[in-house]
Tab-separated table of C-alpha atoms and ligand atoms in Angstrom:
chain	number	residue	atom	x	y	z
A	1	UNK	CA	0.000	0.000	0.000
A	2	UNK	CA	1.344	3.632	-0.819
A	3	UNK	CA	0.333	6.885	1.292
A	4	UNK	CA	0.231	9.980	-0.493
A	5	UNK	CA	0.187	13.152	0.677
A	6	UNK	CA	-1.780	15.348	-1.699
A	7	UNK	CA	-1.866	19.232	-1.276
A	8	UNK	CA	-5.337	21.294	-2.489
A	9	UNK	CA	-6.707	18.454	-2.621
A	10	UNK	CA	-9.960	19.796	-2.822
A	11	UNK	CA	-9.075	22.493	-5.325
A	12	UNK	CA	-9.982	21.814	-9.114
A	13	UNK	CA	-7.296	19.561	-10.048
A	14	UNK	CA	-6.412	17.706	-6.860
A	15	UNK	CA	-9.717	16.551	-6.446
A	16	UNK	CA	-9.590	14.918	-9.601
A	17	UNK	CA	-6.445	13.704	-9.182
A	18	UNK	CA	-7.587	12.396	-6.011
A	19	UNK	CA	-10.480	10.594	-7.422
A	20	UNK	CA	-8.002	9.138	-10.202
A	21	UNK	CA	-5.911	7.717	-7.996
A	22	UNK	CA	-8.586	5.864	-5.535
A	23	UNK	CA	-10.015	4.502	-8.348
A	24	UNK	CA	-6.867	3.199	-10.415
A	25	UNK	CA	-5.228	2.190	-7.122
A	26	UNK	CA	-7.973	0.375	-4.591
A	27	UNK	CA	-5.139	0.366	-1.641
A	28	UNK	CA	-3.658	3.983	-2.256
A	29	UNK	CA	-4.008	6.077	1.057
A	30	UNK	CA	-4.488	9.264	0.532
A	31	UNK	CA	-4.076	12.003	3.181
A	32	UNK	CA	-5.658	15.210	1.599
A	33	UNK	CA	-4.125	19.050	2.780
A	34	UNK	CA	-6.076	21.623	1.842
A	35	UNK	CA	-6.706	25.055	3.784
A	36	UNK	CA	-9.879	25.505	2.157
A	37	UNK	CA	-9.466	28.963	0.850
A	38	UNK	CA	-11.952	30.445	-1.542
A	39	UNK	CA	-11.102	27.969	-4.216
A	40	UNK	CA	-11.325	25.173	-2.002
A	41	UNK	CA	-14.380	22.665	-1.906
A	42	UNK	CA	-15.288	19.721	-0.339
A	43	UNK	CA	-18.038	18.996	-2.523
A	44	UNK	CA	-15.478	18.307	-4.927
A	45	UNK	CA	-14.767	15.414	-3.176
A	46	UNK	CA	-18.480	14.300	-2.794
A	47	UNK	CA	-18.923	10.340	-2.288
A	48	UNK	CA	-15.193	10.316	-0.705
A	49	UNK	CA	-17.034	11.258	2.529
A	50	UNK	CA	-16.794	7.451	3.776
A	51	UNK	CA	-14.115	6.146	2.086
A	52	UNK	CA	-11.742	5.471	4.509
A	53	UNK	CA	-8.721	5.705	2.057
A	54	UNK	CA	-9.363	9.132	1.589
A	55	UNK	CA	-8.084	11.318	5.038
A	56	UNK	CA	-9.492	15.118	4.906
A	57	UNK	CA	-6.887	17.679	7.105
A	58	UNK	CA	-7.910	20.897	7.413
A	59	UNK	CA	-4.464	22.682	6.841
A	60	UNK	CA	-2.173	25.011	5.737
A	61	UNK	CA	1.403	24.054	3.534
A	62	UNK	CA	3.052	26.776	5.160
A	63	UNK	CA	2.373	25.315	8.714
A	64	UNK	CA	5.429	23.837	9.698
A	65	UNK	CA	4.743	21.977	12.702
A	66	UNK	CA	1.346	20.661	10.654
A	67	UNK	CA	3.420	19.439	7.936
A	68	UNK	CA	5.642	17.704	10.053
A	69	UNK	CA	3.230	16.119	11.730
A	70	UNK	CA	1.429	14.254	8.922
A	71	UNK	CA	4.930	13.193	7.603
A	72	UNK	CA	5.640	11.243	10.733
A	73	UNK	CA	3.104	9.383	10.073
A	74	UNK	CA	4.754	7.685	6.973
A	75	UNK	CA	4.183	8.986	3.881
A	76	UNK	CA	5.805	7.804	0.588
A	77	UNK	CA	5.200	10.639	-2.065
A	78	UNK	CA	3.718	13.991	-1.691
A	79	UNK	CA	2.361	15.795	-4.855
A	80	UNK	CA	1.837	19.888	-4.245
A	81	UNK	CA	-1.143	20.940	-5.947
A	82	UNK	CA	-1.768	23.357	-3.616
A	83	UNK	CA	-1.734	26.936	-4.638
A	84	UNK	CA	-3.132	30.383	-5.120
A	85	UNK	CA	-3.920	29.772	-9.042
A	86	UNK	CA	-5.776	32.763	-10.985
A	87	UNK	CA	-3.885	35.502	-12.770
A	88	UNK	CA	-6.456	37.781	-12.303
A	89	UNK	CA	-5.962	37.473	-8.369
A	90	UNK	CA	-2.453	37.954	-8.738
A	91	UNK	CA	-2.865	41.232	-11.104
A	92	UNK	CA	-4.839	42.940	-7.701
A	93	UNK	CA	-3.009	41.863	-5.144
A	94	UNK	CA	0.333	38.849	-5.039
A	95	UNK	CA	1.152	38.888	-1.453
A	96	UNK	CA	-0.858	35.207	-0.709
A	97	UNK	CA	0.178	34.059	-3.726
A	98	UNK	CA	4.158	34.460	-2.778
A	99	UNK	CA	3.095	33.026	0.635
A	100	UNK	CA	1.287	29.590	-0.442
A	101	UNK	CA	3.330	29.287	-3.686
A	102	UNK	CA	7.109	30.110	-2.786
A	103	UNK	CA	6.880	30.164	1.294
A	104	UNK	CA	4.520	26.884	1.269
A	105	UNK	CA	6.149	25.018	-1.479
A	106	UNK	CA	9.794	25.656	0.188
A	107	UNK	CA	8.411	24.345	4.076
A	108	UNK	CA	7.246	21.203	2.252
A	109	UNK	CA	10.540	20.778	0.243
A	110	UNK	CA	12.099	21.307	3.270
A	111	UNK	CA	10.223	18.518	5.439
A	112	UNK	CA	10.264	16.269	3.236
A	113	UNK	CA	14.156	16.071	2.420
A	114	UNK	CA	14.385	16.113	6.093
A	115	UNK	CA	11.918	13.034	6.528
A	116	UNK	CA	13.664	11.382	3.413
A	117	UNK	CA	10.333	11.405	1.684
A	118	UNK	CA	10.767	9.100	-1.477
A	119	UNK	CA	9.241	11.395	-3.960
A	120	UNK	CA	7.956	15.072	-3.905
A	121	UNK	CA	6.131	16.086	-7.294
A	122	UNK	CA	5.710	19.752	-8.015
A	123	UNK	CA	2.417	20.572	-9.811
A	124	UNK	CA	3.855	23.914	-11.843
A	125	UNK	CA	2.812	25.217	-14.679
A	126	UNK	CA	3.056	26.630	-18.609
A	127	UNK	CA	2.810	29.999	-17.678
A	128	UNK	CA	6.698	30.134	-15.916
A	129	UNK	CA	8.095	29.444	-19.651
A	130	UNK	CA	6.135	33.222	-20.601
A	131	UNK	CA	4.071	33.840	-23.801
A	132	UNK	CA	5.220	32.891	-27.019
A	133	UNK	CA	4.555	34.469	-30.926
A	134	UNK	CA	2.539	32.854	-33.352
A	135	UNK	CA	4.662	30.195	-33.800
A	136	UNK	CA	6.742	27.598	-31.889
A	137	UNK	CA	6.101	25.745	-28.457
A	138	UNK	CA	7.162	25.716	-25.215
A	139	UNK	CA	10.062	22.758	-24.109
A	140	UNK	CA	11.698	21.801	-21.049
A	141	UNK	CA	14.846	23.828	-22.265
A	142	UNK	CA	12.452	26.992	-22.568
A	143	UNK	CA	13.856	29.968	-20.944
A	144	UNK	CA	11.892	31.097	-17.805
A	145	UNK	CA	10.550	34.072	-18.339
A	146	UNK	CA	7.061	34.727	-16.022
A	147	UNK	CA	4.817	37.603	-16.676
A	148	UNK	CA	2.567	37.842	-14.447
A	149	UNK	CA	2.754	37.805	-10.659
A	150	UNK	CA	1.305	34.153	-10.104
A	151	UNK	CA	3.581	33.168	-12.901
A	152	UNK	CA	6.538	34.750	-10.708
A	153	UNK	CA	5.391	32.744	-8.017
A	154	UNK	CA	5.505	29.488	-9.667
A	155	UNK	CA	8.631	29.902	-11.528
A	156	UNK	CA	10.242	30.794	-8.016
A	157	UNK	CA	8.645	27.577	-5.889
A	158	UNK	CA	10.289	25.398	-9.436
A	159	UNK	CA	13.502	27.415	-8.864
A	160	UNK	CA	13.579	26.271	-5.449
A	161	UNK	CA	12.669	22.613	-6.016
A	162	UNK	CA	15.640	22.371	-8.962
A	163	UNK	CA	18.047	23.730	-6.429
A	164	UNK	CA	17.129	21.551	-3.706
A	165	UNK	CA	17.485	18.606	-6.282
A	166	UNK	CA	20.893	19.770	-7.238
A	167	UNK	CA	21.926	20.730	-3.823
A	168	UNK	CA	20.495	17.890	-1.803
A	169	UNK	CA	20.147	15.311	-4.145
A	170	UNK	CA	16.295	15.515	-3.035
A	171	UNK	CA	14.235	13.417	-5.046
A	172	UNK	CA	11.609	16.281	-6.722
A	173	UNK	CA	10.012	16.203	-9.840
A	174	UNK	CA	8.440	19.252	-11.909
A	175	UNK	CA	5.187	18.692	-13.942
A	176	UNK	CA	4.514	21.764	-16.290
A	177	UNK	CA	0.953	21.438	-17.572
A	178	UNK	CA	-1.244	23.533	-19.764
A	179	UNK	CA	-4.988	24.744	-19.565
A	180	UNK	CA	-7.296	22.487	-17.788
A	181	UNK	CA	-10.721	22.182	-18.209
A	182	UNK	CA	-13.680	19.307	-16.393
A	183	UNK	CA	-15.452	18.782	-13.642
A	184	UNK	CA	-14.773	20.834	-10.591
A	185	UNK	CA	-12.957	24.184	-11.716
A	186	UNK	CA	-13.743	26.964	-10.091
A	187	UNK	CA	-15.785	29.395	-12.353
A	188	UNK	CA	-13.309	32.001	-12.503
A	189	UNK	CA	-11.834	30.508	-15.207
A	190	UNK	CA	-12.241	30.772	-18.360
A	191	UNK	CA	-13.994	27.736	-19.301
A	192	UNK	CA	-16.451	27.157	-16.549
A	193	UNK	CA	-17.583	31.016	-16.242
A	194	UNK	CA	-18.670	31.156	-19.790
A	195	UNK	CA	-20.547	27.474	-19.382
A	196	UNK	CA	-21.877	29.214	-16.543
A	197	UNK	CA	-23.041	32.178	-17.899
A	198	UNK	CA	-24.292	30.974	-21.127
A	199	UNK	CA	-26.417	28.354	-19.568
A	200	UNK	CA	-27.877	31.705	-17.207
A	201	UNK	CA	-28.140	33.501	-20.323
A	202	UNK	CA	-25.278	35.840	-19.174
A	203	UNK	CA	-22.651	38.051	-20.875
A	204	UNK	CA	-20.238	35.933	-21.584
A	205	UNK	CA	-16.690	38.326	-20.794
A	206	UNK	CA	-14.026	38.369	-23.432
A	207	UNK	CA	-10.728	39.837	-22.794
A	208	UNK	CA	-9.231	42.045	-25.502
A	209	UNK	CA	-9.328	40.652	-29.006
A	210	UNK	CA	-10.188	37.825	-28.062
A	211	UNK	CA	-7.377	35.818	-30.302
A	212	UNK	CA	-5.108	34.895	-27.301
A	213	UNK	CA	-4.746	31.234	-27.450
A	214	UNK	CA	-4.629	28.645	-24.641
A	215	UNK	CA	-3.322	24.700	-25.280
A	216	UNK	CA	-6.190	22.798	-23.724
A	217	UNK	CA	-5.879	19.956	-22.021
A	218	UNK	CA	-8.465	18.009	-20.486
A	219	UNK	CA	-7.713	17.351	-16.202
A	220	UNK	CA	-8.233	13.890	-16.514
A	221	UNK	CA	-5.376	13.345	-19.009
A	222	UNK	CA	-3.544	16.135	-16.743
A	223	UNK	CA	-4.200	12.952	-13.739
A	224	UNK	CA	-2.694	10.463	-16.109
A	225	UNK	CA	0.538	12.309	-16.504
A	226	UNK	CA	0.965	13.227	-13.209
A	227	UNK	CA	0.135	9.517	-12.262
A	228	UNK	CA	3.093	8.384	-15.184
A	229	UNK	CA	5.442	11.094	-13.496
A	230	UNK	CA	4.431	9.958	-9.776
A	231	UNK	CA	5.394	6.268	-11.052
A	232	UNK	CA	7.874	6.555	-13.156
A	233	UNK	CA	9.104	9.610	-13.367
A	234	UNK	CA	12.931	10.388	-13.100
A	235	UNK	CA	14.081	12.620	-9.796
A	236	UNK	CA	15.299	15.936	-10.727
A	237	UNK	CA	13.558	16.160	-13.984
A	238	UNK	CA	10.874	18.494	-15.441
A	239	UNK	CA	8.153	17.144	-17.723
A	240	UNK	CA	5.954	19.196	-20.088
A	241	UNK	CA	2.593	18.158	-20.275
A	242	UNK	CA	0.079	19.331	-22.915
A	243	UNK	CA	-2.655	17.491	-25.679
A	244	UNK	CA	-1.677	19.871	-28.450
A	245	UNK	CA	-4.877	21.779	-28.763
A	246	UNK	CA	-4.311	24.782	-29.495
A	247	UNK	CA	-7.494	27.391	-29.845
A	248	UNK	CA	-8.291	31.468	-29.847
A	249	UNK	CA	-10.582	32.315	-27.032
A	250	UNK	CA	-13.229	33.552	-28.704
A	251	UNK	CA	-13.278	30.017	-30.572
A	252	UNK	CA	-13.888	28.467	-27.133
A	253	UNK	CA	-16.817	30.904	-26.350
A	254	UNK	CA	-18.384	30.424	-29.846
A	255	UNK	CA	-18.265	26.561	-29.574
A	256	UNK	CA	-19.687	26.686	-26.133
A	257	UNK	CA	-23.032	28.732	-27.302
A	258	UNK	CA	-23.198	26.941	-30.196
A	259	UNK	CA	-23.017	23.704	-28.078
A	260	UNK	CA	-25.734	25.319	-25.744
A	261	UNK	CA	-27.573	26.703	-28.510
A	262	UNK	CA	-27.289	29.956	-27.118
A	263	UNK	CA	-26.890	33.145	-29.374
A	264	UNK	CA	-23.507	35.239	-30.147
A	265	UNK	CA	-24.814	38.129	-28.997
A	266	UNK	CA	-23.939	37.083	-25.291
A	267	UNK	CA	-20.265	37.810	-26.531
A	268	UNK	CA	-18.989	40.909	-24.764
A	269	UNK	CA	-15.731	42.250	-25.357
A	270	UNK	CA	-13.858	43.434	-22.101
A	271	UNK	CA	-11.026	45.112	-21.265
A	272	UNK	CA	-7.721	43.193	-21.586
A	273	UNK	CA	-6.166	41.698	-18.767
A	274	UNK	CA	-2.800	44.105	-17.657
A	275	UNK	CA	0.666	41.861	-19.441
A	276	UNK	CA	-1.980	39.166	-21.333
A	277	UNK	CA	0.304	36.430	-22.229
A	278	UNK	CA	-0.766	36.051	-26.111
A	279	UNK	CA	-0.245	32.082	-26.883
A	280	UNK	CA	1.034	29.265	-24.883
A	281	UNK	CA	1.708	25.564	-26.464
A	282	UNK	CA	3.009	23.115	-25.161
A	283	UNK	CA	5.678	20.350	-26.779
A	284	UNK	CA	4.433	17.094	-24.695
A	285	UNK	CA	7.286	15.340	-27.056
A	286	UNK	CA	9.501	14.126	-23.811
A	287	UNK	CA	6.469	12.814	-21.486
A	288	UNK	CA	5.162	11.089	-24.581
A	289	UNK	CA	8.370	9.282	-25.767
A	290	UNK	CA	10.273	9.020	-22.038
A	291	UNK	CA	6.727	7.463	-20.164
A	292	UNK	CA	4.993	6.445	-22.641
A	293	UNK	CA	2.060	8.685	-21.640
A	294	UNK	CA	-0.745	10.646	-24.251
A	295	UNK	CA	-3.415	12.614	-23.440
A	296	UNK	CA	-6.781	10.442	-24.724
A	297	UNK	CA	-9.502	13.341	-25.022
A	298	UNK	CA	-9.846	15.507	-27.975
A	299	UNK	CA	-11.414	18.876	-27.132
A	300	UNK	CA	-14.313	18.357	-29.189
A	301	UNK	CA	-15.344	15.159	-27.248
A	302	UNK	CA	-13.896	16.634	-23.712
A	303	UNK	CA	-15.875	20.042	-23.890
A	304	UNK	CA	-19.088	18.704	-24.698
A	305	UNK	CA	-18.665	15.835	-21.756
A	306	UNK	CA	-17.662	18.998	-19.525
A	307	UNK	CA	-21.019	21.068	-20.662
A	308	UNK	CA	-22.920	18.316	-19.520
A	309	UNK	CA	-21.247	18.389	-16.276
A	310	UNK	CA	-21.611	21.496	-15.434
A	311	UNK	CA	-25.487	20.919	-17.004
A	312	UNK	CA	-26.394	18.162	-15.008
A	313	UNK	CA	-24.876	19.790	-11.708
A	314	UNK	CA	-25.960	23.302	-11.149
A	315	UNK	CA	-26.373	22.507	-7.519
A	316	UNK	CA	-22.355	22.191	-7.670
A	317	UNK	CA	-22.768	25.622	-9.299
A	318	UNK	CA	-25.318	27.078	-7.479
A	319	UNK	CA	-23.597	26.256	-4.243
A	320	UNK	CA	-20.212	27.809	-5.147
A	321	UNK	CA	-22.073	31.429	-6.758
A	322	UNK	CA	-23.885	31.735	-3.338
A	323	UNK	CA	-20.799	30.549	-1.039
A	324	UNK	CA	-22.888	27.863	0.723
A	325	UNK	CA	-19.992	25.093	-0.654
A	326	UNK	CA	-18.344	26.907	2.468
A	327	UNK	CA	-20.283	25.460	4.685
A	328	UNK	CA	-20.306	21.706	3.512
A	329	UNK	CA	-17.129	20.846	5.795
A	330	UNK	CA	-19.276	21.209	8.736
A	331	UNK	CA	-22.111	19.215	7.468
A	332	UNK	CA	-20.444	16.040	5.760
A	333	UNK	CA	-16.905	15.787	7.176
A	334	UNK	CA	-17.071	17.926	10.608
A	335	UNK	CA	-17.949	14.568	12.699
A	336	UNK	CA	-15.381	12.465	10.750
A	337	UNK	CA	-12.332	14.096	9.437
A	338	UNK	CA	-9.385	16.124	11.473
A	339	UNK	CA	-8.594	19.591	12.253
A	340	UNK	CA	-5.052	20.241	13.026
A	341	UNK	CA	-6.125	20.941	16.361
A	342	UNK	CA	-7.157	17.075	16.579
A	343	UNK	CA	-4.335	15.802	14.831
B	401	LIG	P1	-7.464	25.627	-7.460
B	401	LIG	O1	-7.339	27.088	-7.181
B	401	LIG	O2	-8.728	25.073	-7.994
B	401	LIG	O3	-7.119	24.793	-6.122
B	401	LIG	C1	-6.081	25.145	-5.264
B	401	LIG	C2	-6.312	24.416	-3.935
B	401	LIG	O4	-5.217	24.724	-3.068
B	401	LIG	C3	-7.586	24.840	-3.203
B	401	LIG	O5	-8.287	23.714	-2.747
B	401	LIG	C4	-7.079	25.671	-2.036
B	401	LIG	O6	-7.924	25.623	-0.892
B	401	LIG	C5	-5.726	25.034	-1.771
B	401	LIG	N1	-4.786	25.927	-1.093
B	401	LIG	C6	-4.502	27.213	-1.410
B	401	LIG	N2	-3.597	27.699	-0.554
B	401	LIG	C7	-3.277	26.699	0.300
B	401	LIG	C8	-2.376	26.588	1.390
B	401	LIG	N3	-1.619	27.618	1.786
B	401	LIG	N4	-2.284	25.405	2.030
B	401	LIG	C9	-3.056	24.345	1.661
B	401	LIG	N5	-3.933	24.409	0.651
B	401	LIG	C10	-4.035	25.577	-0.030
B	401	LIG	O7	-6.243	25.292	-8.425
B	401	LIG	P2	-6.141	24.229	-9.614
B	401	LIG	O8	-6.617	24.854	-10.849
B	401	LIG	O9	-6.702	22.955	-9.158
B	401	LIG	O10	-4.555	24.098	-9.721
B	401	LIG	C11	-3.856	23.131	-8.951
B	401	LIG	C12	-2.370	23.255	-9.233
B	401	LIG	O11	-2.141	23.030	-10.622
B	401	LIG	C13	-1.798	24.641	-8.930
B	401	LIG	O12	-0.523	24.472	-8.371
B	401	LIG	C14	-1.706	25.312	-10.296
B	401	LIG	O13	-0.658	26.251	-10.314
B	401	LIG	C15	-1.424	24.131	-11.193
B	401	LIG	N6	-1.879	24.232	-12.579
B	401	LIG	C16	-3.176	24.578	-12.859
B	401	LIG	C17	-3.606	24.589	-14.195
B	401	LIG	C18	-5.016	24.953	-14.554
B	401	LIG	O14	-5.322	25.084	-15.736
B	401	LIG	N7	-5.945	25.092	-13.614
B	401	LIG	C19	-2.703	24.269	-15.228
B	401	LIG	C20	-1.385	23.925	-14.897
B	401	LIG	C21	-0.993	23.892	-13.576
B	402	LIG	O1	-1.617	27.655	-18.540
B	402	LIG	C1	-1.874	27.096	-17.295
B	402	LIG	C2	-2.602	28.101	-16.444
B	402	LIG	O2	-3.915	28.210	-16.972
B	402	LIG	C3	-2.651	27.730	-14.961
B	402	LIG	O3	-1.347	27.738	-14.457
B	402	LIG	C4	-3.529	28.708	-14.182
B	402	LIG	O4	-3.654	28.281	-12.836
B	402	LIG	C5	-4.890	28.751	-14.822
B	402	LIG	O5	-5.686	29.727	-14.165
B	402	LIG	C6	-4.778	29.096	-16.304
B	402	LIG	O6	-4.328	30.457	-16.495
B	402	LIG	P1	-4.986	31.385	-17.635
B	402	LIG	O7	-4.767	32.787	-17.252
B	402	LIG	O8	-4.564	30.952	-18.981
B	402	LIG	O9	-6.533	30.939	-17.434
B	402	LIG	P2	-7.897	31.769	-17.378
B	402	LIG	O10	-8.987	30.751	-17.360
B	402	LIG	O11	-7.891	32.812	-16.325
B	402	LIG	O12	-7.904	32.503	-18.788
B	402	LIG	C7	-7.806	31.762	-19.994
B	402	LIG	C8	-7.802	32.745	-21.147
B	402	LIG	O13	-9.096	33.389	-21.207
B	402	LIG	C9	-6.820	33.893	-20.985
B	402	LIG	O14	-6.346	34.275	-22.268
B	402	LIG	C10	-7.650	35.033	-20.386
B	402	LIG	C11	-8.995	34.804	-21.034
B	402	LIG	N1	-10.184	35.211	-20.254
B	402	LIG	C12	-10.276	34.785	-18.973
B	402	LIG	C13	-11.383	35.104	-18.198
B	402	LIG	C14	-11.485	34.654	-16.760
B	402	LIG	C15	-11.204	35.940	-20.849
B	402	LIG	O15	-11.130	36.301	-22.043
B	402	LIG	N2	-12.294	36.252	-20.112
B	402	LIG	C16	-12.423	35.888	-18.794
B	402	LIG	O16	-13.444	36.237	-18.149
């Protein structure tokens, strides 16, 4: 049996991951940090509530003495998806975002070389390599070159985790993944705010021109990679990962009201986001050949599978607009999972 520790766990991707994982791997433990910030939601986790492979801590990755507590326990890999993620946060204000990204990811680097964990995997991102023109794609060997402030922050928590490989030998892997879309994300991104609005009949906001382009990836194949890396993965390294689809924004928002039969007119050109990165894409080429790994869902396939998602669970919806997701904790896990305080 393996016991992971998994960071933002009940964030977008982590909870995904964490379903992936409890479902490919029936005697996986998997102890779950999350501080349950805005973006944080245990209804993401929904059915998980008696599983007892799945352990829910309230808790912060910048909390020493809480960090060091669950690794005591035994843990064999920890995987950081815990973070402050949306640019636009980041453009108003970056403080929290240098405190969970750089200050949390170096405590857990840090207690984990110290308890000789056997694998840490960081959970970065696209955006560190910058924006590219209209042509070319983004490699491992890509120069580093963040734009915006959450950007900054991830490049500096991979900065850290490289040197601590080089320095300490400490066995750290970096995952650099695209745009995810599916179940779960947070509708302040792109893709789930316009499903949103569209099926409410709402402006849906376009920034600028509307031609920046994002390399989509579906989070399930995101899972699958970081499951390869987890497994086989080699210490020290960095893998890209990406499902080469490349798309315009305003494509996205046309396909989704088309999809929803909804009219155009909802379009509504914005003001541009302050330092918009025009185009990321991502060359998967080293994942692919080194692990053996592709992504499996087109976009076509994934987006309409996601509209229905988000279709047949506005309560999921509904509950994160109004904030009562923020009160789930209490109801389904209060009685059953552990505060710090408890630990
Ligand atoms: P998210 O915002 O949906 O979830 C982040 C989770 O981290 C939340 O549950 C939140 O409560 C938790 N968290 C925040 N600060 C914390 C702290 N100090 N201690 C413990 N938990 C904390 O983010 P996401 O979209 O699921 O992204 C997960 C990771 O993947 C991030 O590291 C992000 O940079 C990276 N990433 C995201 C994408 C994407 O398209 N969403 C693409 C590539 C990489
Ligand atoms: O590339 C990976 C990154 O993708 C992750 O590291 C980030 O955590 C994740 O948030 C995402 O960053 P982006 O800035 O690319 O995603 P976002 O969904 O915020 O925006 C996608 C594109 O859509 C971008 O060009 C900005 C644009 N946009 C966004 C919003 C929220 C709009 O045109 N209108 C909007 O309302």
């Amino acid at each position: 049996m393996k016991r992971l520790l998994i960071t933002g766990g009940a964030g977008f991707i982590g909870s995904n991951f964490i379903r992936y994982i409890l479902a490919k791997y029936p005697g996986y433990h998997v102890i779950n940090l999350d501080k349950l910030t805005y973006a944080g939601n245990l209804e993401n986790l929904s059915g998980l509530e008696n599983d007892a492979r799945h352990e829910f801590i309230q808790g912060d990755i910048c909390d020493a003495e809480a960090v060091a507590g669950i690794l005591r326990k035994g843990i064999d890999s920890v995987i950081n998806f815990a973070a402050e993620s949306h640019v636009d946060r980041s453009i108003l204000s970056s403080s929290e975002f240098i405190r969970t990204n750089v200050v949390g990811t170096l405590n857990l680097i840090e207690l984990c070389r110290k308890n000789r964990i056997g694998r840490y995997i960081q959970i970065s991102t696209d955006e560190v390599y910058g924006s590219l023109g209209s042509s070319g794609f983004f490699t491992e060997a890509s120069p580093i070159q963040p734009n915006s402030p959450y950007a900054a922050s991830k490049a500096s928590a991979d900065m850290l985790v490289r040197s601590y490989c080089h320095t300490h030998g400490f066995p750290g892997i970096i995952t650099r993944c695209s745009n995810n879309y599916g179940p779960y994300q947070f509708p302040e991104k792109l893709i789930p705010l316009l499903i949103s609005n569209a099926i409410n009949g709402f402006p849906l906001p376009i920034y600028g021109d509307g031609l920046y382009v994002r390399d989509w990836i579906h989070v399930r194949d995101h899972c699958s990679a970081v499951d390869a890396v987890l497994h086989n993965g080699k210490p020290g390294e960095v893998y890209n990962i990406g499902a080469r689809q490349e798309l315009p924004n305003i494509q996205v928002a046309r396909t989704i009201l088309r999809l929803l039969g909804k009219d155009e007119s909802l379009l509504t050109f914005v003001e541009d986001r302050p330092g918009h990165d025009r185009r990321y894409a991502i060359d998967p080429s080293r994942i692919e050949k080194e692990l053996n790994w592709r992504a499996q869902t087109l976009f076509d396939s994934g987006i309409r599978e996601t509209i229905d998602w988000y279709r047949n669970n506005s309560n999921w919806i509904e509950h994160v607009r109004s904030g009562a997701y923020l009160t789930y904790y209490d109801r389904m896990y209060g009685q059953r999972h552990k505060t710090l305080s408890e630990m």
